[in-house]
Tab-separated table of C-alpha atoms and ligand atoms in Angstrom:
chain	number	residue	atom	x	y	z
A	253	MET	CA	-10.679	7.738	-41.766
A	254	LYS	CA	-7.398	6.138	-42.656
A	255	PHE	CA	-4.092	6.487	-40.559
A	256	ASN	CA	-0.783	6.096	-42.040
A	257	LYS	CA	1.327	7.475	-39.417
A	258	ILE	CA	0.676	8.126	-35.864
A	259	CYS	CA	2.547	9.699	-32.943
A	260	VAL	CA	2.264	8.407	-29.462
A	261	LEU	CA	3.240	10.643	-26.502
A	262	GLY	CA	4.365	9.009	-23.370
A	263	LEU	CA	6.146	5.614	-23.552
A	264	GLY	CA	5.173	4.246	-20.303
A	265	TYR	CA	3.027	1.279	-19.130
A	266	ILE	CA	0.102	2.437	-21.528
A	267	GLY	CA	1.933	4.402	-24.359
A	268	LEU	CA	4.592	1.738	-24.963
A	269	PRO	CA	2.168	-1.118	-25.430
A	270	THR	CA	-0.273	0.947	-27.427
A	271	ALA	CA	2.463	2.295	-29.725
A	272	SER	CA	4.131	-1.108	-30.354
A	273	THR	CA	0.729	-2.677	-31.043
A	274	PHE	CA	-0.207	-0.237	-33.730
A	275	ALA	CA	3.105	-0.638	-35.361
A	276	THR	CA	2.622	-4.419	-35.370
A	277	HIS	CA	-0.657	-3.791	-37.057
A	278	GLY	CA	1.032	-2.029	-39.906
A	279	VAL	CA	0.741	1.639	-38.715
A	280	LYS	CA	4.020	3.819	-39.030
A	281	VAL	CA	4.386	5.092	-35.349
A	282	LEU	CA	6.719	7.644	-33.905
A	283	GLY	CA	6.926	7.038	-30.103
A	284	VAL	CA	7.744	10.282	-28.178
A	285	ASP	CA	9.009	10.398	-24.610
A	286	VAL	CA	10.361	13.500	-22.786
A	287	ASN	CA	12.810	11.096	-20.887
A	288	PRO	CA	15.809	10.700	-23.187
A	289	HIS	CA	16.807	7.512	-21.068
A	290	ILE	CA	13.842	5.959	-22.334
A	291	VAL	CA	14.157	6.874	-25.728
A	292	GLU	CA	17.995	5.643	-25.857
A	293	THR	CA	16.864	2.288	-24.119
A	294	LEU	CA	14.257	1.659	-26.967
A	295	GLN	CA	16.473	2.702	-29.630
A	296	ARG	CA	19.004	0.105	-28.332
A	297	GLY	CA	16.231	-2.626	-28.606
A	298	ASP	CA	15.609	-2.732	-25.017
A	299	ILE	CA	12.718	-1.936	-22.736
A	300	HIS	CA	12.600	0.136	-19.686
A	301	ILE	CA	9.474	-1.503	-17.849
A	302	HIS	CA	8.243	-5.189	-16.966
A	303	GLU	CA	5.097	-6.221	-18.616
A	304	PRO	CA	4.667	-9.802	-19.832
A	305	GLY	CA	4.958	-10.030	-23.728
A	306	LEU	CA	6.006	-6.397	-24.165
A	307	ARG	CA	9.641	-7.022	-25.011
A	308	ASP	CA	8.495	-9.426	-27.943
A	309	THR	CA	5.709	-6.922	-29.055
A	310	VAL	CA	8.349	-3.979	-28.997
A	311	SER	CA	10.916	-6.142	-30.683
A	312	ALA	CA	8.493	-6.979	-33.419
A	313	ALA	CA	7.543	-3.345	-33.708
A	314	LEU	CA	11.105	-2.241	-34.315
A	315	ALA	CA	12.023	-5.212	-36.507
A	316	SER	CA	8.975	-4.324	-38.767
A	317	GLY	CA	10.468	-1.099	-39.516
A	318	ASN	CA	7.295	0.694	-38.353
A	319	PHE	CA	8.371	1.959	-34.935
A	320	ASN	CA	10.706	4.852	-34.358
A	321	VAL	CA	11.353	6.832	-31.171
A	322	SER	CA	12.183	10.137	-30.396
A	323	THR	CA	12.100	13.027	-27.936
A	324	THR	CA	10.065	15.379	-30.136
A	325	PRO	CA	6.804	14.693	-32.215
A	326	ALA	CA	6.610	15.060	-35.915
A	327	GLN	CA	3.643	15.529	-38.324
A	328	ALA	CA	1.334	12.508	-38.220
A	329	ASP	CA	-2.373	11.624	-39.062
A	330	ALA	CA	-2.972	11.016	-35.507
A	331	PHE	CA	-1.655	12.112	-32.098
A	332	LEU	CA	-2.214	10.091	-28.826
A	333	ILE	CA	-1.270	11.494	-25.378
A	334	ALA	CA	-0.391	8.711	-22.769
A	335	VAL	CA	1.306	10.873	-20.242
A	336	PRO	CA	1.379	10.747	-16.353
A	337	THR	CA	-1.309	12.435	-14.430
A	338	PRO	CA	-0.453	11.852	-10.691
A	339	PHE	CA	-1.237	14.177	-7.613
A	340	HIS	CA	0.527	17.316	-7.094
A	341	GLN	CA	3.315	16.814	-4.383
A	342	ASP	CA	3.263	20.192	-3.373
A	343	GLN	CA	-0.450	21.433	-3.800
A	344	SER	CA	-3.841	20.489	-2.135
A	345	GLY	CA	-7.273	22.040	-2.338
A	346	GLU	CA	-9.414	22.951	0.581
A	347	TYR	CA	-13.279	22.602	1.009
A	348	ASN	CA	-15.042	23.586	4.207
A	349	GLY	CA	-11.864	22.965	5.980
A	350	LEU	CA	-11.204	19.696	4.466
A	351	LYS	CA	-8.136	19.170	2.503
A	352	TYR	CA	-8.200	17.098	-0.711
A	353	LYS	CA	-5.478	15.985	-3.444
A	354	LEU	CA	-5.013	17.611	-6.791
A	355	ALA	CA	-4.311	16.067	-10.140
A	356	ASP	CA	-0.865	17.289	-11.672
A	357	MET	CA	-1.751	18.022	-15.315
A	358	ARG	CA	1.540	19.464	-16.245
A	359	ALA	CA	2.401	16.551	-18.475
A	360	VAL	CA	-0.851	16.470	-20.409
A	361	THR	CA	-0.292	20.407	-20.940
A	362	SER	CA	3.157	19.897	-22.346
A	363	ALA	CA	2.347	17.150	-24.403
A	364	ALA	CA	-0.700	19.128	-26.102
A	365	GLU	CA	1.796	21.913	-26.556
A	366	ALA	CA	4.369	19.916	-28.229
A	367	ILE	CA	1.766	18.618	-30.612
A	368	VAL	CA	0.665	22.262	-31.639
A	369	PRO	CA	3.625	23.001	-34.241
A	370	PHE	CA	2.588	19.806	-36.004
A	371	LEU	CA	-1.142	19.777	-35.891
A	372	ARG	CA	-2.720	19.642	-39.434
A	373	LYS	CA	-6.133	20.029	-40.729
A	374	GLY	CA	-8.066	16.669	-40.459
A	375	ASN	CA	-5.681	15.091	-37.869
A	376	LEU	CA	-7.015	13.271	-34.924
A	377	VAL	CA	-5.832	13.943	-31.337
A	378	VAL	CA	-6.686	11.388	-28.391
A	379	LEU	CA	-5.796	11.859	-24.766
A	380	GLU	CA	-5.675	8.705	-22.997
A	381	SER	CA	-4.309	9.838	-19.623
A	382	THR	CA	-6.888	9.355	-16.710
A	383	SER	CA	-8.142	12.971	-16.429
A	384	PRO	CA	-10.791	15.261	-14.291
A	385	PRO	CA	-13.961	15.739	-16.132
A	386	ARG	CA	-13.802	18.285	-18.763
A	387	THR	CA	-9.869	18.103	-19.357
A	388	THR	CA	-10.327	17.299	-22.986
A	389	LEU	CA	-12.543	20.339	-23.541
A	390	GLU	CA	-11.034	22.793	-21.155
A	391	LEU	CA	-7.455	22.073	-21.103
A	392	VAL	CA	-6.445	20.302	-24.229
A	393	ALA	CA	-8.799	21.910	-26.899
A	394	PRO	CA	-7.889	25.568	-25.921
A	395	ILE	CA	-3.978	24.544	-26.008
A	396	LEU	CA	-4.415	23.062	-29.457
A	397	ALA	CA	-6.138	25.960	-30.705
A	398	ARG	CA	-2.922	27.849	-30.413
A	399	SER	CA	-2.311	26.060	-33.812
A	400	GLY	CA	-5.095	28.167	-35.453
A	401	LEU	CA	-7.004	24.913	-35.875
A	402	GLN	CA	-10.292	24.365	-33.823
A	403	ALA	CA	-11.255	21.030	-32.272
A	404	GLY	CA	-14.256	19.396	-33.898
A	405	SER	CA	-14.098	21.619	-37.048
A	406	ASP	CA	-10.647	21.526	-38.445
A	407	PHE	CA	-9.359	18.436	-36.613
A	408	HIS	CA	-10.923	15.761	-34.536
A	409	LEU	CA	-10.394	15.453	-30.720
A	410	ALA	CA	-11.356	12.639	-28.401
A	411	TYR	CA	-11.042	11.019	-25.149
A	412	SER	CA	-10.270	7.272	-24.721
A	413	PRO	CA	-9.474	5.943	-21.293
A	414	GLU	CA	-7.252	3.003	-20.725
A	415	ARG	CA	-8.617	0.111	-18.490
A	416	VAL	CA	-5.945	-2.525	-18.882
A	417	LEU	CA	-4.783	-4.599	-16.180
A	418	PRO	CA	-1.274	-4.331	-15.554
A	419	GLY	CA	0.290	-7.897	-16.191
A	420	GLN	CA	-2.373	-8.477	-18.960
A	421	ILE	CA	-1.942	-5.150	-20.784
A	422	LEU	CA	-1.140	-6.674	-24.322
A	423	ARG	CA	-4.096	-8.974	-24.404
A	424	GLU	CA	-6.642	-6.563	-22.734
A	425	LEU	CA	-5.434	-3.871	-25.139
A	426	ILE	CA	-6.896	-5.756	-27.874
A	427	GLU	CA	-9.763	-7.638	-26.314
A	428	ASN	CA	-11.233	-5.132	-23.864
A	429	ALA	CA	-14.193	-3.010	-24.822
A	430	ARG	CA	-13.088	0.602	-25.515
A	431	VAL	CA	-14.787	3.859	-25.006
A	432	ILE	CA	-14.190	6.591	-27.416
A	433	GLY	CA	-15.475	10.093	-26.714
A	434	GLY	CA	-15.433	12.766	-29.153
A	435	VAL	CA	-15.687	16.418	-28.873
A	436	THR	CA	-18.163	15.939	-31.888
A	437	PRO	CA	-19.734	12.661	-33.140
A	438	ALA	CA	-17.327	12.745	-36.084
A	439	SER	CA	-14.366	12.911	-33.580
A	440	ALA	CA	-15.595	9.862	-31.948
A	441	GLN	CA	-16.017	8.082	-35.291
A	442	ALA	CA	-12.593	9.029	-36.226
A	443	GLY	CA	-11.276	7.674	-32.732
A	444	ALA	CA	-13.207	4.464	-33.504
A	445	ASP	CA	-11.632	4.129	-37.024
A	446	LEU	CA	-8.201	4.382	-35.264
A	447	TYR	CA	-8.555	1.841	-32.547
A	448	SER	CA	-10.222	-0.564	-34.679
A	449	ILE	CA	-7.016	-1.374	-36.441
A	450	PHE	CA	-6.382	-3.531	-33.357
A	451	VAL	CA	-9.246	-3.400	-30.917
A	452	LYS	CA	-11.179	-6.589	-31.115
A	453	GLY	CA	-13.548	-5.667	-28.132
A	454	GLU	CA	-16.615	-3.433	-28.616
A	455	ILE	CA	-15.924	-0.115	-29.264
A	456	VAL	CA	-18.582	2.266	-27.726
A	457	GLN	CA	-18.858	5.871	-28.882
A	458	THR	CA	-19.830	8.722	-26.742
A	459	ASP	CA	-19.002	12.401	-26.122
A	460	ALA	CA	-15.537	13.362	-24.520
A	461	THR	CA	-16.904	14.295	-21.160
A	462	THR	CA	-18.949	11.260	-20.593
A	463	ALA	CA	-15.655	9.119	-21.503
A	464	GLU	CA	-13.735	10.938	-18.777
A	465	MET	CA	-16.438	10.371	-16.224
A	466	VAL	CA	-16.674	6.737	-17.336
A	467	LYS	CA	-13.288	5.913	-16.468
A	468	LEU	CA	-13.243	7.954	-13.181
A	469	MET	CA	-16.684	6.236	-12.017
A	470	GLU	CA	-15.395	2.625	-12.456
A	471	ASN	CA	-12.653	3.273	-10.159
A	472	THR	CA	-14.627	5.392	-7.848
A	473	TYR	CA	-17.293	2.876	-7.767
A	474	ARG	CA	-14.688	0.213	-6.440
A	475	ASP	CA	-13.231	2.590	-3.984
A	476	VAL	CA	-16.504	3.425	-2.234
A	477	ASN	CA	-17.378	-0.155	-2.240
A	478	ILE	CA	-14.195	-1.122	-0.602
A	479	ALA	CA	-14.628	1.583	1.792
A	480	ILE	CA	-17.885	0.123	3.106
A	481	ALA	CA	-16.469	-3.304	3.232
A	482	ASN	CA	-13.634	-1.644	5.349
A	483	GLU	CA	-16.251	-0.168	7.734
A	484	PHE	CA	-18.140	-3.251	7.971
A	485	ALA	CA	-14.878	-4.814	9.121
A	486	ARG	CA	-14.670	-2.390	11.863
A	487	LEU	CA	-18.103	-2.836	12.773
A	488	ALA	CA	-17.699	-6.680	12.893
A	489	ASP	CA	-14.579	-6.122	15.161
A	490	LYS	CA	-16.682	-4.057	17.333
A	491	PHE	CA	-19.639	-6.188	17.662
A	492	GLY	CA	-17.974	-9.611	17.759
A	493	VAL	CA	-18.756	-10.742	14.418
A	494	ASP	CA	-16.542	-12.223	11.671
A	495	VAL	CA	-16.943	-9.748	8.790
A	496	TRP	CA	-16.015	-12.541	6.250
A	497	GLU	CA	-18.679	-14.597	7.332
A	498	ALA	CA	-21.126	-11.890	7.550
A	499	ILE	CA	-20.197	-10.637	3.887
A	500	GLY	CA	-20.352	-14.326	2.546
A	501	ILE	CA	-23.867	-14.669	4.014
A	502	ALA	CA	-25.108	-11.111	2.847
A	503	ASN	CA	-23.673	-11.735	-0.584
A	504	ARG	CA	-26.338	-14.637	-1.027
A	505	HIS	CA	-28.739	-12.027	-1.248
A	506	PRO	CA	-29.520	-11.915	-5.069
A	507	ARG	CA	-29.005	-8.112	-5.396
A	508	VAL	CA	-25.955	-7.636	-2.911
A	509	LYS	CA	-22.450	-7.978	-3.717
A	510	ILE	CA	-20.157	-6.605	-0.815
A	511	LEU	CA	-16.473	-6.476	-1.720
A	512	ASN	CA	-13.667	-7.614	0.340
A	513	PRO	CA	-12.233	-5.592	3.121
A	514	GLY	CA	-8.297	-5.393	3.727
A	515	PRO	CA	-5.496	-3.290	4.880
A	516	GLY	CA	-6.403	-0.243	2.549
A	517	VAL	CA	-6.678	0.647	-1.264
A	518	GLY	CA	-3.407	1.268	-3.166
A	519	GLY	CA	-2.103	1.193	-6.673
A	520	HIS	CA	-1.989	4.311	-9.093
A	521	CYS	CA	-5.954	4.107	-10.218
A	522	ILE	CA	-8.186	3.244	-7.475
A	523	SER	CA	-6.736	5.183	-4.843
A	524	VAL	CA	-6.107	8.319	-7.177
A	525	ASP	CA	-8.884	8.639	-9.770
A	526	PRO	CA	-11.623	9.446	-7.076
A	527	TRP	CA	-9.638	12.605	-6.000
A	528	PHE	CA	-10.360	13.907	-9.698
A	529	PHE	CA	-13.916	13.881	-8.986
A	530	VAL	CA	-13.483	15.655	-5.496
A	531	GLU	CA	-11.082	18.406	-6.929
A	532	THR	CA	-13.599	19.480	-9.511
A	533	ALA	CA	-16.670	19.343	-7.630
A	534	PRO	CA	-16.032	19.073	-3.711
A	535	GLU	CA	-19.400	20.357	-3.131
A	536	LEU	CA	-20.990	17.364	-4.485
A	537	THR	CA	-18.570	14.597	-3.602
A	538	PRO	CA	-19.160	13.936	0.300
A	539	LEU	CA	-19.424	10.381	-0.259
A	540	ILE	CA	-16.367	9.927	-2.488
A	541	PHE	CA	-14.203	12.374	-0.309
A	542	ASN	CA	-15.181	10.183	2.903
A	543	ALA	CA	-14.680	6.826	1.082
A	544	ARG	CA	-11.262	8.045	0.345
A	545	LYS	CA	-10.574	8.900	3.962
A	546	VAL	CA	-11.859	5.424	5.250
A	547	ASN	CA	-9.558	3.619	3.016
A	548	ASP	CA	-6.657	6.005	3.683
A	549	ALA	CA	-7.106	5.230	7.329
A	550	GLN	CA	-7.439	1.537	7.039
A	551	PRO	CA	-3.578	1.011	7.557
A	552	GLN	CA	-4.123	2.462	10.982
A	553	PHE	CA	-6.807	0.240	11.780
A	554	VAL	CA	-4.661	-2.619	10.903
A	555	VAL	CA	-1.932	-1.221	13.256
A	556	GLU	CA	-4.491	-0.989	16.055
A	557	LEU	CA	-5.389	-4.715	15.488
A	558	VAL	CA	-1.491	-5.658	15.665
A	559	LYS	CA	-1.351	-3.591	18.994
A	560	ARG	CA	-4.202	-5.495	20.476
A	561	THR	CA	-2.924	-8.628	19.608
A	562	LEU	CA	0.820	-8.082	20.415
A	563	GLY	CA	0.522	-5.440	22.998
A	564	GLU	CA	3.282	-2.569	23.255
A	565	LEU	CA	4.885	-2.694	19.739
A	566	LYS	CA	8.077	-0.853	20.833
A	567	GLY	CA	11.036	-3.139	20.221
A	568	LYS	CA	8.933	-6.089	18.937
A	569	LYS	CA	10.063	-7.968	15.656
A	570	ILE	CA	7.542	-8.206	13.217
A	571	ALA	CA	7.684	-10.084	9.839
A	572	ALA	CA	5.511	-8.112	7.194
A	573	LEU	CA	4.437	-10.378	4.305
A	574	GLY	CA	3.650	-8.659	1.119
A	575	LEU	CA	4.407	-5.009	0.192
A	576	ALA	CA	2.475	-4.957	-3.271
A	577	TYR	CA	-0.851	-2.959	-3.545
A	578	LYS	CA	-2.638	-6.269	-4.685
A	579	PRO	CA	-1.973	-9.947	-4.963
A	580	ASP	CA	0.462	-11.452	-7.506
A	581	VAL	CA	1.877	-8.210	-8.835
A	582	ASP	CA	5.075	-6.487	-8.409
A	583	ASP	CA	3.691	-2.838	-8.166
A	584	LEU	CA	4.380	-1.249	-4.762
A	585	ARG	CA	3.158	2.255	-5.754
A	586	GLU	CA	0.642	3.819	-3.374
A	587	SER	CA	0.689	0.542	-1.387
A	588	PRO	CA	-1.427	0.146	1.741
A	589	ALA	CA	1.122	-2.493	2.882
A	590	THR	CA	4.033	-0.007	2.806
A	591	GLU	CA	1.848	2.336	4.720
A	592	VAL	CA	1.218	-0.442	7.641
A	593	VAL	CA	4.768	-1.050	7.714
A	594	HIS	CA	5.735	2.603	8.298
A	595	LEU	CA	3.041	2.945	10.926
A	596	LEU	CA	4.210	-0.082	12.723
A	597	GLN	CA	7.746	1.435	12.706
A	598	LYS	CA	6.162	4.503	14.131
A	599	GLU	CA	5.086	2.636	17.244
A	600	GLY	CA	8.533	1.347	17.705
A	601	ALA	CA	8.419	-2.236	16.053
A	602	LYS	CA	11.211	-3.580	14.144
A	603	VAL	CA	9.750	-4.733	10.971
A	604	LYS	CA	11.324	-6.860	8.112
A	605	ALA	CA	9.206	-6.943	5.040
A	606	TRP	CA	9.356	-9.883	2.552
A	607	GLU	CA	7.806	-9.143	-1.216
A	608	PRO	CA	8.262	-12.027	-3.087
A	609	PHE	CA	7.372	-10.343	-6.410
A	610	LYS	CA	10.189	-7.674	-5.911
A	611	PRO	CA	12.891	-9.577	-3.898
A	612	ASP	CA	15.451	-6.645	-4.657
A	613	ALA	CA	13.208	-3.733	-3.787
A	614	ALA	CA	14.714	-1.010	-2.122
A	615	MET	CA	12.082	0.836	-0.175
A	616	PRO	CA	13.284	4.031	1.664
A	617	GLY	CA	12.732	3.572	5.254
A	618	ILE	CA	11.918	-0.212	5.083
A	619	GLU	CA	14.202	-3.068	5.813
A	620	MET	CA	13.814	-5.542	3.221
A	621	ALA	CA	14.089	-9.359	3.817
A	622	ARG	CA	16.375	-11.284	1.470
A	623	ASN	CA	13.760	-14.145	1.556
A	624	LEU	CA	10.957	-15.709	3.839
A	625	ASP	CA	13.320	-17.428	6.097
A	626	ASP	CA	15.052	-14.227	6.707
A	627	ALA	CA	11.751	-12.319	7.282
A	628	LEU	CA	10.558	-14.951	9.874
A	629	LYS	CA	13.645	-16.359	11.575
A	630	ASP	CA	13.605	-13.854	14.637
A	631	ALA	CA	10.089	-12.562	14.524
A	632	ASP	CA	7.680	-12.084	17.462
A	633	ALA	CA	4.648	-11.741	15.162
A	634	ILE	CA	3.782	-12.230	11.576
A	635	VAL	CA	1.609	-9.797	9.720
A	636	LEU	CA	0.128	-10.902	6.343
A	637	LEU	CA	-0.552	-7.952	4.284
A	638	VAL	CA	-1.114	-9.154	0.636
A	639	ARG	CA	-2.929	-12.140	-0.491
A	640	HIS	CA	-0.012	-13.433	-2.896
A	641	THR	CA	-0.605	-17.001	-3.933
A	642	ASP	CA	2.868	-17.904	-2.331
A	643	PHE	CA	1.345	-16.979	1.081
A	644	ALA	CA	-1.930	-18.292	0.565
A	645	SER	CA	-0.170	-21.693	0.132
A	646	LEU	CA	2.119	-21.547	2.960
A	647	ASN	CA	1.957	-24.665	5.422
A	648	PRO	CA	1.750	-23.526	8.646
A	649	LEU	CA	3.717	-26.554	9.831
A	650	LYS	CA	6.580	-25.389	7.944
A	651	VAL	CA	6.414	-21.842	8.961
A	652	ARG	CA	6.530	-23.426	12.521
A	653	GLU	CA	9.844	-24.408	11.774
A	654	MET	CA	10.941	-21.154	10.400
A	655	THR	CA	10.111	-18.817	13.170
A	656	PRO	CA	9.754	-18.367	17.074
A	657	ALA	CA	6.615	-16.314	16.272
A	658	HIS	CA	3.410	-17.713	17.926
A	659	ILE	CA	1.403	-14.661	16.613
A	660	ALA	CA	0.080	-14.126	13.269
A	661	VAL	CA	-2.297	-11.249	12.067
A	662	ASP	CA	-4.017	-11.903	8.834
A	663	THR	CA	-5.248	-8.517	7.184
A	664	VAL	CA	-6.535	-10.470	3.959
A	665	ASN	CA	-8.627	-13.605	5.241
A	666	THR	CA	-6.169	-15.833	3.781
A	667	TRP	CA	-4.982	-18.453	6.481
A	668	ASP	CA	-7.299	-20.936	8.146
A	669	PRO	CA	-7.148	-20.120	11.633
A	670	THR	CA	-7.808	-23.694	12.778
A	671	GLU	CA	-4.934	-25.105	10.722
A	672	TRP	CA	-2.488	-22.476	11.971
A	673	ALA	CA	-3.627	-23.122	15.576
A	674	LYS	CA	-2.981	-26.696	15.125
A	675	ALA	CA	0.683	-25.654	14.290
A	676	GLY	CA	1.050	-23.558	17.440
A	677	PHE	CA	-0.050	-20.185	16.063
A	678	SER	CA	-2.814	-17.718	17.268
A	679	VAL	CA	-4.192	-16.184	14.270
A	680	SER	CA	-5.881	-12.596	14.347
A	681	ARG	CA	-8.044	-11.762	11.473
A	682	LEU	CA	-8.838	-8.463	10.350
A	683	GLY	CA	-12.659	-7.583	10.832
A	684	VAL	CA	-13.143	-10.583	13.017
A	685	GLY	CA	-14.333	-9.794	16.717
A	686	LYS	CA	-15.422	-13.219	17.709
B	930	NAD	N1	-0.457	1.706	-15.942
B	930	NAD	C1	-1.833	1.549	-16.036
B	930	NAD	O1	-2.003	0.426	-15.850
B	930	NAD	C2	-3.061	2.716	-16.404
B	930	NAD	C3	-4.235	2.092	-16.433
B	930	NAD	C4	-5.201	2.781	-16.947
B	930	NAD	C5	-4.892	4.285	-16.936
B	930	NAD	N2	-3.669	4.653	-16.975
B	930	NAD	C6	-3.272	6.075	-17.067
B	930	NAD	O2	-2.503	6.279	-18.249
B	930	NAD	C7	-1.449	7.506	-18.143
B	930	NAD	C8	-0.378	7.126	-18.338
B	930	NAD	O3	-0.029	5.946	-17.338
B	930	NAD	P1	1.300	5.353	-17.590
B	930	NAD	O4	1.062	4.329	-16.404
B	930	NAD	O5	1.531	4.580	-18.889
B	930	NAD	O6	2.660	6.255	-16.903
B	930	NAD	P2	4.186	5.936	-16.842
B	930	NAD	O7	4.701	6.827	-16.064
B	930	NAD	O8	4.481	4.607	-17.116
B	930	NAD	O9	4.549	6.542	-18.431
B	930	NAD	C9	4.335	7.843	-18.762
B	930	NAD	C10	5.664	8.189	-19.941
B	930	NAD	O10	5.143	9.664	-20.097
B	930	NAD	C11	6.517	10.279	-20.393
B	930	NAD	N3	6.187	11.736	-20.288
B	930	NAD	C12	5.934	12.549	-19.553
B	930	NAD	N4	5.622	13.823	-20.086
B	930	NAD	C13	5.695	13.696	-21.202
B	930	NAD	C14	5.494	14.415	-22.460
B	930	NAD	N5	5.035	15.754	-22.141
B	930	NAD	N6	5.755	14.199	-23.624
B	930	NAD	C15	5.919	12.830	-23.897
B	930	NAD	N7	6.157	12.158	-22.788
B	930	NAD	C16	6.106	12.232	-21.610
B	930	NAD	C17	7.177	9.961	-18.963
B	930	NAD	O11	8.684	10.247	-19.150
B	930	NAD	C18	6.862	8.410	-19.013
B	930	NAD	O12	7.613	7.615	-19.755
B	930	NAD	C19	-1.914	7.952	-16.632
B	930	NAD	O13	-2.747	9.065	-16.811
B	930	NAD	C20	-2.440	6.908	-15.988
B	930	NAD	O14	-3.289	7.273	-14.893
B	930	NAD	C21	-2.557	3.919	-16.353
């Protein structure tokens, strides 16, 4: 199938790189966002999100004359939906007395509705947003049928998840393997024809629900495996074992690959997507549900460790190092580190947080340090929450000169306790009961 013009709905971290990459590959692209501020920003030639290389790609797309932006869609050969699918803030589900989170699919619904007046015979519609299983068939297809056209017979409909890594989106968009699940094999083929315009990785065709499950399985697999690592950390703590040593030894088994424990699981994918399975089949997902619970409870486990190390927390000054949800990124969404800070404050500690990747971040209810010095200068203890390279390379002798603290709690196994002891610090590590 040939594509001269496409329409991309949602110009965020996924939609904007996708739209501008298509445009730089010769396709006429109309980028659509309901947020007029975003549309105005892009029309000015500016961008509203931080992603390496994105500014250049958007500039090239605009300069080529192939990329336009608007708050409303228009007729096109293909429509791509890349709108947010967060949790409902004010609704939850319940199964056997256990509460679970629900996906807020309102943006997908309204994006599909916005396409209806422009849908024509022979078009392709692709949903990219991470979604609960059967969304393409049971939510998107019926909305699009309001056009009088049927998915699979009159137009093609497919689901194609995004698996790009923030920070490397523009490269991974092109190089990663891509899954395209069609409501029919012809729809999958139409999707493959579209993405092969720029994708260099393998394009795997399947059905729509399989593609939806694949995306959720990938992130659920990681969540469950991190949960077991976190439980191993708690067990090691109880039994007088160093979990990091134990995992290192266990992983020498040729068929074992235990992930790292830590202060919890965050970000907007791994800590979110498993709930999409739970909400659609709570009776089938006790393991997934409990893994979520284990990981969500991990910040409290960190606080217990800090309490054991430091004693009563009321009035204690704590320097919290790192607020991002993982190393070397500036994304603080759903971060377990911020949850640890909130819980420490609940215990009465005075916490100052330093996040080198977002030095100007304003986090509600958290006192942000201006720099490392500012965080450390009057601290009673240091709690390391993210394995940023900057923190891993800290020289304990230099830190000694910056702080009166003698206690450090390392939740990510980053600092060598012997080196830090030589500099006068007592280091407690998460998952180390030795
Ligand atoms: N960001 C990632 O790294 C990543 C990775 C994999 C999957 N995903 C998934 O991709 C989807 C999009 O994520 P994102 O990070 O790009 O979100 P985002 O919040 O950065 O951007 C989404 C954009 O969609 C716009 N929007 C909302 N409703 C709309 C509508 N009805 N019509 C047009 N535009 C609308 C918003 O204004 C926003 O600009 C989500 O389902 C997410 O889970 C994201």
